[in-house]
PDB file of C-alpha atoms in Angstrom:
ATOM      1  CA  UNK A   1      50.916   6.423 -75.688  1.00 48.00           C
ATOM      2  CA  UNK A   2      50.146  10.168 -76.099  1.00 60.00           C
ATOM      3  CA  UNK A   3      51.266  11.946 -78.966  1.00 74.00           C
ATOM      4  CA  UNK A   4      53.885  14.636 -77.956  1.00 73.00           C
ATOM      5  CA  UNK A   5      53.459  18.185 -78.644  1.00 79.00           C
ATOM      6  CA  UNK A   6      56.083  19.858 -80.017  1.00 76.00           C
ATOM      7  CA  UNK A   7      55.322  23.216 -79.732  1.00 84.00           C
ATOM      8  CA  UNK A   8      54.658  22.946 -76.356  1.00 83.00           C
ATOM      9  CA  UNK A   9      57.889  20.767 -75.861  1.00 76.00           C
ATOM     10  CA  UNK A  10      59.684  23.811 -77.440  1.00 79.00           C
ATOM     11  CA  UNK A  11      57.723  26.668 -75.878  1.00 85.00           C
ATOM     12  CA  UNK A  12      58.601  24.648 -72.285  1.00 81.00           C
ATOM     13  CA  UNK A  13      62.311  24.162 -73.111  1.00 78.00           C
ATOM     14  CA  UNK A  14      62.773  28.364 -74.085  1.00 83.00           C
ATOM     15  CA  UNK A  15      61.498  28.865 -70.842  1.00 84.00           C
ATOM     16  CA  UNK A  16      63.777  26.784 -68.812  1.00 82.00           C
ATOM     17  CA  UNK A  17      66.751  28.152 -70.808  1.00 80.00           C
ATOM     18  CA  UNK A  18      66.043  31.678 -70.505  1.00 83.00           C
ATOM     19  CA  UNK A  19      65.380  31.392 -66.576  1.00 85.00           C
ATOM     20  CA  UNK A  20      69.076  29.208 -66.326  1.00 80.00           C
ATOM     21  CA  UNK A  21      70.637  32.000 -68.350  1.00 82.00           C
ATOM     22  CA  UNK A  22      71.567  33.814 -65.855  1.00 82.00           C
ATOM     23  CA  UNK A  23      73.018  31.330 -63.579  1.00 77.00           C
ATOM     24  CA  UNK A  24      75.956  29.366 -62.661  1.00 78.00           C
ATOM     25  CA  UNK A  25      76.877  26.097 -63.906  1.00 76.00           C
ATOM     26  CA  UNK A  26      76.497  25.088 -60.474  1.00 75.00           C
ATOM     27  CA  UNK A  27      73.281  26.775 -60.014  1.00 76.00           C
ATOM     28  CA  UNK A  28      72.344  25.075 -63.399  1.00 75.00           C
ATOM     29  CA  UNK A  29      73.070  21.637 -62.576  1.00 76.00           C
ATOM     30  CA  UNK A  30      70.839  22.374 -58.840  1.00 74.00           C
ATOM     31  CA  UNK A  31      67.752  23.329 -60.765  1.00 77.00           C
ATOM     32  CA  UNK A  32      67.883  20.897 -63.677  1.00 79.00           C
ATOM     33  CA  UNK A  33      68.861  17.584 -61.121  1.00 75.00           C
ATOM     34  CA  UNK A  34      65.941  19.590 -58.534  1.00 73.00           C
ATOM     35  CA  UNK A  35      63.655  19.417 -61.370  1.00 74.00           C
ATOM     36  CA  UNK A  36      64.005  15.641 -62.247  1.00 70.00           C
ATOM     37  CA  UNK A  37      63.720  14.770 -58.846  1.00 70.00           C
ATOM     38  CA  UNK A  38      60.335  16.562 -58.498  1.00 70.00           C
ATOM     39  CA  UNK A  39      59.116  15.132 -62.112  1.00 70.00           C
ATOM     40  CA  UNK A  40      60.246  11.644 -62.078  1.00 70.00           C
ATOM     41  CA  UNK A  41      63.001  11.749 -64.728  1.00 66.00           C
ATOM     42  CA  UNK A  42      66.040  11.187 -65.724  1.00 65.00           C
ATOM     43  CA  UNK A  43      68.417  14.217 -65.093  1.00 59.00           C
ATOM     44  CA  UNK A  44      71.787  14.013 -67.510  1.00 56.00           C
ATOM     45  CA  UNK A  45      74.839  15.841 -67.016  1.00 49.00           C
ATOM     46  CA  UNK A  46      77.903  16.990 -69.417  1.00 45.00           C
ATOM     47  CA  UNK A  47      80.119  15.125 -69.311  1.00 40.00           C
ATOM     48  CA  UNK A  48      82.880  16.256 -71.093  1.00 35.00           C
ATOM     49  CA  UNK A  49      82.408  20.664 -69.591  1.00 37.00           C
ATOM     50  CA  UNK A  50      82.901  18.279 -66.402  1.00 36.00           C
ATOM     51  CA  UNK A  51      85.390  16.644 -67.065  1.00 35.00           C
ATOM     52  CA  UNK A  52      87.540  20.055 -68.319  1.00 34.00           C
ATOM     53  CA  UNK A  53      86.831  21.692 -65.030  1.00 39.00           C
ATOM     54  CA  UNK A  54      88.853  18.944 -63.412  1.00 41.00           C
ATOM     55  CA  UNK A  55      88.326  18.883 -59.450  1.00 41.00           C
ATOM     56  CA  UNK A  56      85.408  17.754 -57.268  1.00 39.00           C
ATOM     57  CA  UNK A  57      82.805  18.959 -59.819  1.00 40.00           C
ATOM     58  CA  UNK A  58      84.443  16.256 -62.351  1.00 40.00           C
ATOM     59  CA  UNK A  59      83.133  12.946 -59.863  1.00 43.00           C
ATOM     60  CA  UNK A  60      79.856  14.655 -59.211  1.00 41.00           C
ATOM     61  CA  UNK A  61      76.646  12.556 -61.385  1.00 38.00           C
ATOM     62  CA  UNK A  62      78.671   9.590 -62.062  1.00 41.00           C
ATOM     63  CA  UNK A  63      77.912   7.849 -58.766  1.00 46.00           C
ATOM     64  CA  UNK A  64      80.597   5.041 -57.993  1.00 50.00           C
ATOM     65  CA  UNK A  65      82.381   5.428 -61.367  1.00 49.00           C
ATOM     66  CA  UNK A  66      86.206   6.431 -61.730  1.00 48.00           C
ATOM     67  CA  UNK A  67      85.529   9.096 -64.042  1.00 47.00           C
ATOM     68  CA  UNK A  68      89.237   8.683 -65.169  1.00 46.00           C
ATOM     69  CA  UNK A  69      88.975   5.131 -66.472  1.00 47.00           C
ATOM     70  CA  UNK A  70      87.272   5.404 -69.680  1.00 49.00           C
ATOM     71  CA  UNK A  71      85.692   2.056 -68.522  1.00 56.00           C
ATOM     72  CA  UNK A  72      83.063   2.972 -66.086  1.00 69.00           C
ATOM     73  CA  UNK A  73      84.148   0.620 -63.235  1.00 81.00           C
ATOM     74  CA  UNK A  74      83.324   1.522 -60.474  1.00 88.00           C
ATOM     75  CA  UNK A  75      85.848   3.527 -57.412  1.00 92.00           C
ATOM     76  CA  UNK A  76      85.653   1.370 -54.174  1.00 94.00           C
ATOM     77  CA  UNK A  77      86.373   3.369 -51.213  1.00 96.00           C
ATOM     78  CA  UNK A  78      89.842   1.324 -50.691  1.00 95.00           C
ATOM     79  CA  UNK A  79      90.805   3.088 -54.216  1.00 95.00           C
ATOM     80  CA  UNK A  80      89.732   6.473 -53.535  1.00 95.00           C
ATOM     81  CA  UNK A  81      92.005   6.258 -49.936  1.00 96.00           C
ATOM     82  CA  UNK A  82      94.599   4.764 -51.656  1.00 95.00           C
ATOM     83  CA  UNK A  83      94.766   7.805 -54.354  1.00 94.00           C
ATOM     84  CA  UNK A  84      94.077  10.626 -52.017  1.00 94.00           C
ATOM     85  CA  UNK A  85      96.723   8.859 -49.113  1.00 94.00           C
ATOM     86  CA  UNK A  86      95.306  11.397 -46.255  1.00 95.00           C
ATOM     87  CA  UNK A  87      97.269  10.727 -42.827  1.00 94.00           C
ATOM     88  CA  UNK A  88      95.618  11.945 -39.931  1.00 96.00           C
ATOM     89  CA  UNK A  89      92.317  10.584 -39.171  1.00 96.00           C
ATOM     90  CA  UNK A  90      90.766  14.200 -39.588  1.00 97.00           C
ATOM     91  CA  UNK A  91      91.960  13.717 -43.279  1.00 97.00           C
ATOM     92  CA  UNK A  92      90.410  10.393 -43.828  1.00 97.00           C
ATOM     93  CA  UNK A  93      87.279  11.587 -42.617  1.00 97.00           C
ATOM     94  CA  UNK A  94      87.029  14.556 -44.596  1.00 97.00           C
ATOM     95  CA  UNK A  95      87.720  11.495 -47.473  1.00 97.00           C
ATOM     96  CA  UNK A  96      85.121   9.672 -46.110  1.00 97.00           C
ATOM     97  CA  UNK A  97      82.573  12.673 -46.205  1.00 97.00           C
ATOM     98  CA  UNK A  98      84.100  13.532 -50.039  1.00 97.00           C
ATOM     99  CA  UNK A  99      83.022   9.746 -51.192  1.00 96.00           C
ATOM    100  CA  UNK A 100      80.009   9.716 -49.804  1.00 96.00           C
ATOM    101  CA  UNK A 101      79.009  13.329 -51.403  1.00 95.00           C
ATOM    102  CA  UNK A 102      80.764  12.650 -54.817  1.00 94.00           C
ATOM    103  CA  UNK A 103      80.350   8.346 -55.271  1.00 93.00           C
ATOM    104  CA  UNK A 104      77.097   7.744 -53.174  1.00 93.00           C
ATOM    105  CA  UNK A 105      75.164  10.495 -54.318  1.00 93.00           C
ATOM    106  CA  UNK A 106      74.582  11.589 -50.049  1.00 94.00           C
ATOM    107  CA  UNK A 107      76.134  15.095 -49.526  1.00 95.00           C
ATOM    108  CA  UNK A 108      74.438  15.199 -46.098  1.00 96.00           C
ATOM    109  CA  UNK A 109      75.734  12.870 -42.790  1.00 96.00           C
ATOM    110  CA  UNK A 110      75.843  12.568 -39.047  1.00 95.00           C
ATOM    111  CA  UNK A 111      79.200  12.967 -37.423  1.00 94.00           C
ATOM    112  CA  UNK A 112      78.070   8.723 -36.528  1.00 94.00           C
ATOM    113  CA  UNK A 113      77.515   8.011 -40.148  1.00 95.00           C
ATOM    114  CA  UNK A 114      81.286   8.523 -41.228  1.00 95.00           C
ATOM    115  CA  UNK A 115      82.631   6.835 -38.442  1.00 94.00           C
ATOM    116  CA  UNK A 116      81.662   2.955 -40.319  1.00 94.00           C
ATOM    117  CA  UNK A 117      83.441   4.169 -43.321  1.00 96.00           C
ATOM    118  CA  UNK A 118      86.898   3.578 -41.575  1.00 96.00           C
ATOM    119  CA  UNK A 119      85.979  -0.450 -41.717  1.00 95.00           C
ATOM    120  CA  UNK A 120      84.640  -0.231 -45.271  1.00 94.00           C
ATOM    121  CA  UNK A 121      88.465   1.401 -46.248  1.00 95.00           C
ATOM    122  CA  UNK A 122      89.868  -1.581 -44.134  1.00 95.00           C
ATOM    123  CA  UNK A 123      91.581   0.877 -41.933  1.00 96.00           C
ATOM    124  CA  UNK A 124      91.824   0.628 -38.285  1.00 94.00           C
ATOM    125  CA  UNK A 125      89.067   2.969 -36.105  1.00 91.00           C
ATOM    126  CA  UNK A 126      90.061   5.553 -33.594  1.00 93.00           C
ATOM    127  CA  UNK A 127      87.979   3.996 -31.045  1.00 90.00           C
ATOM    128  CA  UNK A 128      87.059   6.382 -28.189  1.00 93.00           C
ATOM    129  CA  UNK A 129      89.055   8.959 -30.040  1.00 95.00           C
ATOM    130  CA  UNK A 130      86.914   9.485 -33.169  1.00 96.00           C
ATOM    131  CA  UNK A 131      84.844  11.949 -31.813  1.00 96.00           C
ATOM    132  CA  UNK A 132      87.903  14.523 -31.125  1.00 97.00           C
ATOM    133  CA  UNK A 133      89.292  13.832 -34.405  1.00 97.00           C
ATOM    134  CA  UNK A 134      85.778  14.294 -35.696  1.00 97.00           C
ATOM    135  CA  UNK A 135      85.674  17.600 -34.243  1.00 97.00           C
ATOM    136  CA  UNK A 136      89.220  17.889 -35.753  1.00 97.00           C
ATOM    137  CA  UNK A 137      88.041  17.594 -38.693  1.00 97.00           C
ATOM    138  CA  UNK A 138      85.094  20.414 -38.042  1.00 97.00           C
ATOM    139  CA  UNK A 139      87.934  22.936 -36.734  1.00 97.00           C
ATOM    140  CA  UNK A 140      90.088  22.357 -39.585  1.00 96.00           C
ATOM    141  CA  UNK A 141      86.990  23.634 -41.584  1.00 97.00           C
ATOM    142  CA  UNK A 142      86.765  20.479 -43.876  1.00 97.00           C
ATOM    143  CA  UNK A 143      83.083  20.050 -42.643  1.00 97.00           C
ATOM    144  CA  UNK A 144      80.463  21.722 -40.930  1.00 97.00           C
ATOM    145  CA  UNK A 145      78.911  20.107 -38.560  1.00 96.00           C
ATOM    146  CA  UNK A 146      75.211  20.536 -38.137  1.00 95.00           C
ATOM    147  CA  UNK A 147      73.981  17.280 -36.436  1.00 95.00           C
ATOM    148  CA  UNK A 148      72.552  14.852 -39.403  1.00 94.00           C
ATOM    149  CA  UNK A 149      72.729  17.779 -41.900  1.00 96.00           C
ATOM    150  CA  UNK A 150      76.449  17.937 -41.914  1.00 96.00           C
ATOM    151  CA  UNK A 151      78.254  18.542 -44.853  1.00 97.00           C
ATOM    152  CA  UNK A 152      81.594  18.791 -46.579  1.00 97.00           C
ATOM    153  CA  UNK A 153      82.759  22.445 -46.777  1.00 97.00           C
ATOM    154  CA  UNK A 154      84.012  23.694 -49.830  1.00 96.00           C
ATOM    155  CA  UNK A 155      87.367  24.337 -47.926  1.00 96.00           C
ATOM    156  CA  UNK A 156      87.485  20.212 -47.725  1.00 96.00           C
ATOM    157  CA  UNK A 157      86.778  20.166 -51.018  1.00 96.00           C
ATOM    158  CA  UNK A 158      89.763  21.417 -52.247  1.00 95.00           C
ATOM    159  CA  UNK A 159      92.031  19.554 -49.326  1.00 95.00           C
ATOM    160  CA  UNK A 160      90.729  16.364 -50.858  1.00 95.00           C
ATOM    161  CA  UNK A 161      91.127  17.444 -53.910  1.00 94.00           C
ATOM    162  CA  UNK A 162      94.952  18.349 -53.640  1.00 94.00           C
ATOM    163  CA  UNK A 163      95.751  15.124 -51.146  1.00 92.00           C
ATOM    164  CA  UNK A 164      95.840  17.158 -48.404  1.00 92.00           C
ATOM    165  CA  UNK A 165      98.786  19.417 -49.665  1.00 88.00           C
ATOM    166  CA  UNK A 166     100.802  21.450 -47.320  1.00 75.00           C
ATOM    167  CA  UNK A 167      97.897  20.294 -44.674  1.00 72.00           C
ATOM    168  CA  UNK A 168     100.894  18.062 -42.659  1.00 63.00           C
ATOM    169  CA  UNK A 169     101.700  14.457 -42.006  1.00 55.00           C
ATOM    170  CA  UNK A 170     101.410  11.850 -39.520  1.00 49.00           C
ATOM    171  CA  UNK A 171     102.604  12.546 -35.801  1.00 49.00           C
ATOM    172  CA  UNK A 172     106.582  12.334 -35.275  1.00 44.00           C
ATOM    173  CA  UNK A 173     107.173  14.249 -38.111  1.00 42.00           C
ATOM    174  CA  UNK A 174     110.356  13.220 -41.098  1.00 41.00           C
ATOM    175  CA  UNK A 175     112.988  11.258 -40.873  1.00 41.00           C
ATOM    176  CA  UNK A 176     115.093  13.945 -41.584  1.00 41.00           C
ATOM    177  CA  UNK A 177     113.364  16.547 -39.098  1.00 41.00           C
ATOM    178  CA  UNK A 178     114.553  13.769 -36.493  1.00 43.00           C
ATOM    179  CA  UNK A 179     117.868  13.840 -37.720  1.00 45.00           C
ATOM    180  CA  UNK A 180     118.001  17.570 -37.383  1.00 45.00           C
ATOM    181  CA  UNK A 181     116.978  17.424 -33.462  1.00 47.00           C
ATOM    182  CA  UNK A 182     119.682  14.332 -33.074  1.00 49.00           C
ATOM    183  CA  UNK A 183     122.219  16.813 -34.656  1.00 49.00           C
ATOM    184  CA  UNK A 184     121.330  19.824 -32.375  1.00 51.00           C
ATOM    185  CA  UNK A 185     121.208  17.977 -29.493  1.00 50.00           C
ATOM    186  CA  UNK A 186     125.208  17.124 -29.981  1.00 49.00           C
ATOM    187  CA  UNK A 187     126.311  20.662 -30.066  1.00 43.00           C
TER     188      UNK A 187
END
């Protein structure tokens, strides 16, 4: 083994903190994961800054763990479906594209490569209808589609992230907007 040099250790880490200065945290993490790629090396991330800013940032360089469970098992997809409960199939492929970014570590897809997922979360397919609700999907501006460089938008981001809030249910509606029509009809 070569003996390290610490001044040039040093003189090499002031450098790459003065040019991340300036950036975001998001920049930051880009360059520093960019970096390890291109060198061969680990690349480690904060955990706990992470974990405070809650969110999609909170899953990302943890690959399949459940960043909430202090134990570091692992989130199948079944889990993450089960927790997020999106019901359209737009929704559960704008899941699908979320998992894959934030668990597998592959932010970039093929509308083709999302449509498996619906058999690995042991949910039934849409068949001959995946493509439109694909395309749903791209309209509702939870992913842009860009052949295999697709990508979750940062507009899907945060629908996954808040389960899809205010972003509607399944077809038919409530129970009690059908009771409303049944009452309107008998006036």
């Amino acid at each position: 083994m070569s003996e390290v040099d610490v001044t040039k250790v040093a003189e090499a880490a002031t450098a790459v903190m003065a040019a991340l200065q300036g950036l975001t945290q998001e920049e930051r993490e880009r360059v520093i994961q960019s970096a390890a790629a291109l060198f061969g090396v680990a690349a480690y991330s904060a955990e706990p800054q992470q974990a405070q800013g809650g969110g999609a940032k909170a899953h990302r360089n943890e690959g399949a763990t459940n960043p909430g469970s202090g134990g570091g098992k692992k989130v199948s997809l079944v889990e993450f479906i089960k927790e997020k409960q999106p019901s359209t199939n737009p929704q559960k492929i704008a899941c699908f594209a979320y998992y894959r970014e934030h668990y597998e570590g592959e932010e970039h897809f093929s509308s083709s490569d999302l449509s498996g997922y619906f058999a690995k979360a042991k949910l039934p397919a849409p068949g001959p209808n995946y493509k439109r609700d694909y395309n749903n999907a791209v309209k509702a501006a939870w992913i842009h589609d860009e052949g295999n460089q697709s990508y979750l938008t940062q507009e899907g981001e945060r629908a996954v992230d808040s389960a899809f809030e205010g972003q509607g249910s399944r077809r038919g509606g409530s129970v009690a907007g059908k009771k409303r029509k049944k009452a309107g009809k008998k006036e």
